[in-house]
Amino acid sequence: MRVALLVLSDCLSGAEKRLVRIFLRVSCPGVEFRLVTNTTLLRLIHECPEFKEEIDAAERNGRVTAVNDLGKFAPAAILRTALGLRRKLKADKVDYIHSALMTTFPLASCLAWLGGKILFEVTSPKVAQKFSRPHRRWAARRFDQFLFVTKTVRDAFQKATAGTVLAKIKSTTHSTAMFAPKAGEIPAVEFSAKKNAIVFASRFIPRKNALLFAGVARDFLKARPDWFVHMLGDGEEMPQVSGLLEDGVAAGQVWIGRVSDPSRIFAESKIMASLISTDNFPSQSVLEGLAAGCAMLLSDRGESHKFLNGTNGFTVEPEHGTVLEKLLFMTSGDFDLEGACAASRQHVQAAFGGPAYAEALKSVYGQRSR
């Protein structure tokens, strides 16, 4: 079976990286992957040190197809692109199109109407809610199958569509995260060489609770002046985040901004905080933090607990006082922070390796409904 991963975006964030890793690194018996992406994202993939060599080789082997950028799409252009892409995929003997991210929805819908077999993956409650619009529900009924990354996401989709879409289409809830880093990709830093640092790596938007963590970080640093906080991200709440932490920035205790490759910062930090209001699972940033040996402090939402193994951190109510109290405990002498960091590395290797994900994914592809 040949499967084309359809990934269209103007940025290379966690969701896009997960799909690129599937394409490049998941060895799924009986499945050959192709990648269909837009020119801007393909350029960003080439520029990313993690992927450069592998994507170069994949292009040379004819496994990558580029389409026009999203910003240039109009209805007629989408249809022309879909017609050309459908011919190309048929010539390449592609059996199935695995589409992810809402940016792919218009093109995936056209491909479905042209007879393409579409597996549409819904990756977050926010994406699920977008299917409440009638035209999306109508178009989605042409898809072959839906894949949901968690039960939380599936429930949000059912609510948004009033159950009308999945009544006619097969669906799978695939609660298996995947982390397949390139060998040597995650820097190995011994605990003794790590800094007294906490990292928060999410977009600065309400669902990610960046403002909540910024307020906690401000108060935490007053009690722990020998610690440092990395706020990695950007977004609509950047002005408020910067305002809350301006004293910390001035004092050299805080750094705020987006970085293209956060792996070194993750490796040098002792704690990662992720306080998403719906579900942290299956965040690629959290997986990278686990692999880098960060102890975890996660909001107790959805299936976030899957990132913990009993010794590598905590889930907490995403509320200022509760988060602050737990951070102070984790940085006190009463908590085995070194042991938690080591346990995170062990957990990501045991629970989220490529082979287990490949088997689960193969079973999904085998459940085509038409």
PDB file of C-alpha atoms in Angstrom, residues 17-143:
ATOM      1  CA  LYS A  17       7.010  18.116  12.495  1.00  0.00           C
ATOM      2  CA  ARG A  18       5.077  15.083  13.715  1.00  0.00           C
ATOM      3  CA  LEU A  19       3.805  14.390  10.210  1.00  0.00           C
ATOM      4  CA  VAL A  20       7.221  14.927   8.639  1.00  0.00           C
ATOM      5  CA  ARG A  21       8.682  12.457  11.144  1.00  0.00           C
ATOM      6  CA  ILE A  22       6.039   9.901  10.209  1.00  0.00           C
ATOM      7  CA  PHE A  23       6.962  10.316   6.538  1.00  0.00           C
ATOM      8  CA  LEU A  24      10.710  10.132   7.071  1.00  0.00           C
ATOM      9  CA  ARG A  25      11.115   7.729   9.973  1.00  0.00           C
ATOM     10  CA  VAL A  26       8.180   5.432  10.572  1.00  0.00           C
ATOM     11  CA  SER A  27       8.833   2.022   9.093  1.00  0.00           C
ATOM     12  CA  CYS A  28       5.365   0.591   8.589  1.00  0.00           C
ATOM     13  CA  PRO A  29       5.439  -2.965   7.151  1.00  0.00           C
ATOM     14  CA  GLY A  30       3.566  -3.105   3.867  1.00  0.00           C
ATOM     15  CA  VAL A  31       3.195   0.696   3.640  1.00  0.00           C
ATOM     16  CA  GLU A  32       5.221   3.107   1.484  1.00  0.00           C
ATOM     17  CA  PHE A  33       4.866   6.780   2.360  1.00  0.00           C
ATOM     18  CA  ARG A  34       4.823   9.756  -0.003  1.00  0.00           C
ATOM     19  CA  LEU A  35       4.708  13.423   1.039  1.00  0.00           C
ATOM     20  CA  VAL A  36       2.535  16.082  -0.607  1.00  0.00           C
ATOM     21  CA  THR A  37       3.236  19.565   0.705  1.00  0.00           C
ATOM     22  CA  ASN A  38       3.263  23.205  -0.368  1.00  0.00           C
ATOM     23  CA  THR A  39       6.373  25.008  -1.530  1.00  0.00           C
ATOM     24  CA  THR A  40       6.782  27.190   1.572  1.00  0.00           C
ATOM     25  CA  LEU A  41       6.554  24.291   3.993  1.00  0.00           C
ATOM     26  CA  LEU A  42       8.901  22.225   1.834  1.00  0.00           C
ATOM     27  CA  ARG A  43      11.432  25.053   1.984  1.00  0.00           C
ATOM     28  CA  LEU A  44      11.113  25.207   5.790  1.00  0.00           C
ATOM     29  CA  ILE A  45      11.606  21.441   6.026  1.00  0.00           C
ATOM     30  CA  HIS A  46      14.775  21.739   3.918  1.00  0.00           C
ATOM     31  CA  GLU A  47      16.025  24.545   6.174  1.00  0.00           C
ATOM     32  CA  CYS A  48      15.435  22.588   9.386  1.00  0.00           C
ATOM     33  CA  PRO A  49      18.688  20.907  10.504  1.00  0.00           C
ATOM     34  CA  GLU A  50      16.738  17.932  11.847  1.00  0.00           C
ATOM     35  CA  PHE A  51      15.246  17.069   8.441  1.00  0.00           C
ATOM     36  CA  LYS A  52      17.597  18.490   5.813  1.00  0.00           C
ATOM     37  CA  GLU A  53      19.531  15.361   4.849  1.00  0.00           C
ATOM     38  CA  GLU A  54      16.527  13.057   4.950  1.00  0.00           C
ATOM     39  CA  ILE A  55      14.193  15.316   2.952  1.00  0.00           C
ATOM     40  CA  ASP A  56      16.919  15.866   0.341  1.00  0.00           C
ATOM     41  CA  ALA A  57      17.192  12.099  -0.122  1.00  0.00           C
ATOM     42  CA  ALA A  58      13.408  11.660  -0.233  1.00  0.00           C
ATOM     43  CA  GLU A  59      13.111  14.299  -2.964  1.00  0.00           C
ATOM     44  CA  ARG A  60      15.867  12.696  -4.992  1.00  0.00           C
ATOM     45  CA  ASN A  61      13.973   9.397  -4.765  1.00  0.00           C
ATOM     46  CA  GLY A  62      10.776  10.972  -6.081  1.00  0.00           C
ATOM     47  CA  ARG A  63       8.825  10.584  -2.842  1.00  0.00           C
ATOM     48  CA  VAL A  64       7.927  14.287  -2.464  1.00  0.00           C
ATOM     49  CA  THR A  65       5.371  16.320  -4.434  1.00  0.00           C
ATOM     50  CA  ALA A  66       5.075  20.100  -4.012  1.00  0.00           C
ATOM     51  CA  VAL A  67       1.926  22.133  -4.751  1.00  0.00           C
ATOM     52  CA  ASN A  68       1.279  25.875  -4.780  1.00  0.00           C
ATOM     53  CA  ASP A  69       1.338  27.857  -1.554  1.00  0.00           C
ATOM     54  CA  LEU A  70      -1.873  28.222   0.432  1.00  0.00           C
ATOM     55  CA  GLY A  71      -2.061  31.989   0.116  1.00  0.00           C
ATOM     56  CA  LYS A  72      -2.374  31.694  -3.647  1.00  0.00           C
ATOM     57  CA  PHE A  73      -5.321  29.309  -3.520  1.00  0.00           C
ATOM     58  CA  ALA A  74      -8.715  30.365  -4.874  1.00  0.00           C
ATOM     59  CA  PRO A  75     -11.566  27.905  -5.586  1.00  0.00           C
ATOM     60  CA  ALA A  76     -10.590  27.509  -9.239  1.00  0.00           C
ATOM     61  CA  ALA A  77      -6.923  27.107  -8.312  1.00  0.00           C
ATOM     62  CA  ILE A  78      -7.779  24.464  -5.702  1.00  0.00           C
ATOM     63  CA  LEU A  79      -9.722  22.486  -8.284  1.00  0.00           C
ATOM     64  CA  ARG A  80      -6.898  22.740 -10.856  1.00  0.00           C
ATOM     65  CA  THR A  81      -4.392  21.662  -8.216  1.00  0.00           C
ATOM     66  CA  ALA A  82      -6.619  18.758  -7.151  1.00  0.00           C
ATOM     67  CA  LEU A  83      -7.004  17.571 -10.755  1.00  0.00           C
ATOM     68  CA  GLY A  84      -3.258  17.637 -11.362  1.00  0.00           C
ATOM     69  CA  LEU A  85      -2.482  16.048  -8.011  1.00  0.00           C
ATOM     70  CA  ARG A  86      -5.067  13.308  -8.508  1.00  0.00           C
ATOM     71  CA  ARG A  87      -3.438  12.377 -11.831  1.00  0.00           C
ATOM     72  CA  LYS A  88      -0.001  12.399 -10.220  1.00  0.00           C
ATOM     73  CA  LEU A  89      -1.059  10.214  -7.288  1.00  0.00           C
ATOM     74  CA  LYS A  90      -2.789   7.731  -9.598  1.00  0.00           C
ATOM     75  CA  ALA A  91       0.350   7.531 -11.715  1.00  0.00           C
ATOM     76  CA  ASP A  92       2.365   6.917  -8.544  1.00  0.00           C
ATOM     77  CA  LYS A  93      -0.123   4.175  -7.576  1.00  0.00           C
ATOM     78  CA  VAL A  94      -1.005   5.869  -4.275  1.00  0.00           C
ATOM     79  CA  ASP A  95      -3.843   3.978  -2.572  1.00  0.00           C
ATOM     80  CA  TYR A  96      -4.667   6.306   0.297  1.00  0.00           C
ATOM     81  CA  ILE A  97      -4.303   9.998   1.174  1.00  0.00           C
ATOM     82  CA  HIS A  98      -3.680  10.758   4.855  1.00  0.00           C
ATOM     83  CA  SER A  99      -4.664  14.405   5.310  1.00  0.00           C
ATOM     84  CA  ALA A 100      -3.966  16.406   8.450  1.00  0.00           C
ATOM     85  CA  LEU A 101      -4.411  20.040   9.532  1.00  0.00           C
ATOM     86  CA  MET A 102      -7.413  22.159   8.517  1.00  0.00           C
ATOM     87  CA  THR A 103      -5.268  23.921   5.921  1.00  0.00           C
ATOM     88  CA  THR A 104      -5.518  20.730   3.854  1.00  0.00           C
ATOM     89  CA  PHE A 105      -9.307  20.495   4.057  1.00  0.00           C
ATOM     90  CA  PRO A 106     -10.227  22.321   0.794  1.00  0.00           C
ATOM     91  CA  LEU A 107      -7.755  20.312  -1.262  1.00  0.00           C
ATOM     92  CA  ALA A 108      -8.616  17.048   0.503  1.00  0.00           C
ATOM     93  CA  SER A 109     -12.321  17.683  -0.137  1.00  0.00           C
ATOM     94  CA  CYS A 110     -11.695  18.160  -3.865  1.00  0.00           C
ATOM     95  CA  LEU A 111      -9.564  15.018  -3.988  1.00  0.00           C
ATOM     96  CA  ALA A 112     -12.373  13.084  -2.291  1.00  0.00           C
ATOM     97  CA  TRP A 113     -14.902  14.287  -4.888  1.00  0.00           C
ATOM     98  CA  LEU A 114     -12.474  13.175  -7.603  1.00  0.00           C
ATOM     99  CA  GLY A 115     -12.426   9.669  -6.160  1.00  0.00           C
ATOM    100  CA  GLY A 116      -9.429   9.870  -3.834  1.00  0.00           C
ATOM    101  CA  LYS A 117      -9.552   7.785  -0.652  1.00  0.00           C
ATOM    102  CA  ILE A 118      -9.095  10.273   2.205  1.00  0.00           C
ATOM    103  CA  LEU A 119      -8.202   9.557   5.804  1.00  0.00           C
ATOM    104  CA  PHE A 120      -8.637  12.898   7.603  1.00  0.00           C
ATOM    105  CA  GLU A 121      -6.813  13.226  10.911  1.00  0.00           C
ATOM    106  CA  VAL A 122      -8.261  15.585  13.525  1.00  0.00           C
ATOM    107  CA  THR A 123      -5.491  16.682  15.872  1.00  0.00           C
ATOM    108  CA  SER A 124      -7.114  18.961  18.454  1.00  0.00           C
ATOM    109  CA  PRO A 125     -10.485  20.036  19.896  1.00  0.00           C
ATOM    110  CA  LYS A 126     -10.021  23.398  18.162  1.00  0.00           C
ATOM    111  CA  VAL A 127      -9.797  21.664  14.777  1.00  0.00           C
ATOM    112  CA  ALA A 128     -12.788  19.478  15.663  1.00  0.00           C
ATOM    113  CA  GLN A 129     -14.920  22.535  16.430  1.00  0.00           C
ATOM    114  CA  LYS A 130     -14.363  23.869  12.915  1.00  0.00           C
ATOM    115  CA  PHE A 131     -16.505  21.058  11.556  1.00  0.00           C
ATOM    116  CA  SER A 132     -19.569  22.708  13.093  1.00  0.00           C
ATOM    117  CA  ARG A 133     -19.925  24.713   9.871  1.00  0.00           C
ATOM    118  CA  PRO A 134     -22.499  23.062   7.572  1.00  0.00           C
ATOM    119  CA  HIS A 135     -20.385  23.172   4.410  1.00  0.00           C
ATOM    120  CA  ARG A 136     -17.547  21.321   6.164  1.00  0.00           C
ATOM    121  CA  ARG A 137     -19.885  18.662   7.515  1.00  0.00           C
ATOM    122  CA  TRP A 138     -21.327  18.183   4.031  1.00  0.00           C
ATOM    123  CA  ALA A 139     -17.882  17.910   2.397  1.00  0.00           C
ATOM    124  CA  ALA A 140     -16.541  15.636   5.140  1.00  0.00           C
ATOM    125  CA  ARG A 141     -19.091  12.957   4.294  1.00  0.00           C
ATOM    126  CA  ARG A 142     -17.071  12.207   1.163  1.00  0.00           C
ATOM    127  CA  PHE A 143     -14.042  11.175   3.234  1.00  0.00           C
TER     128      PHE A 143
END
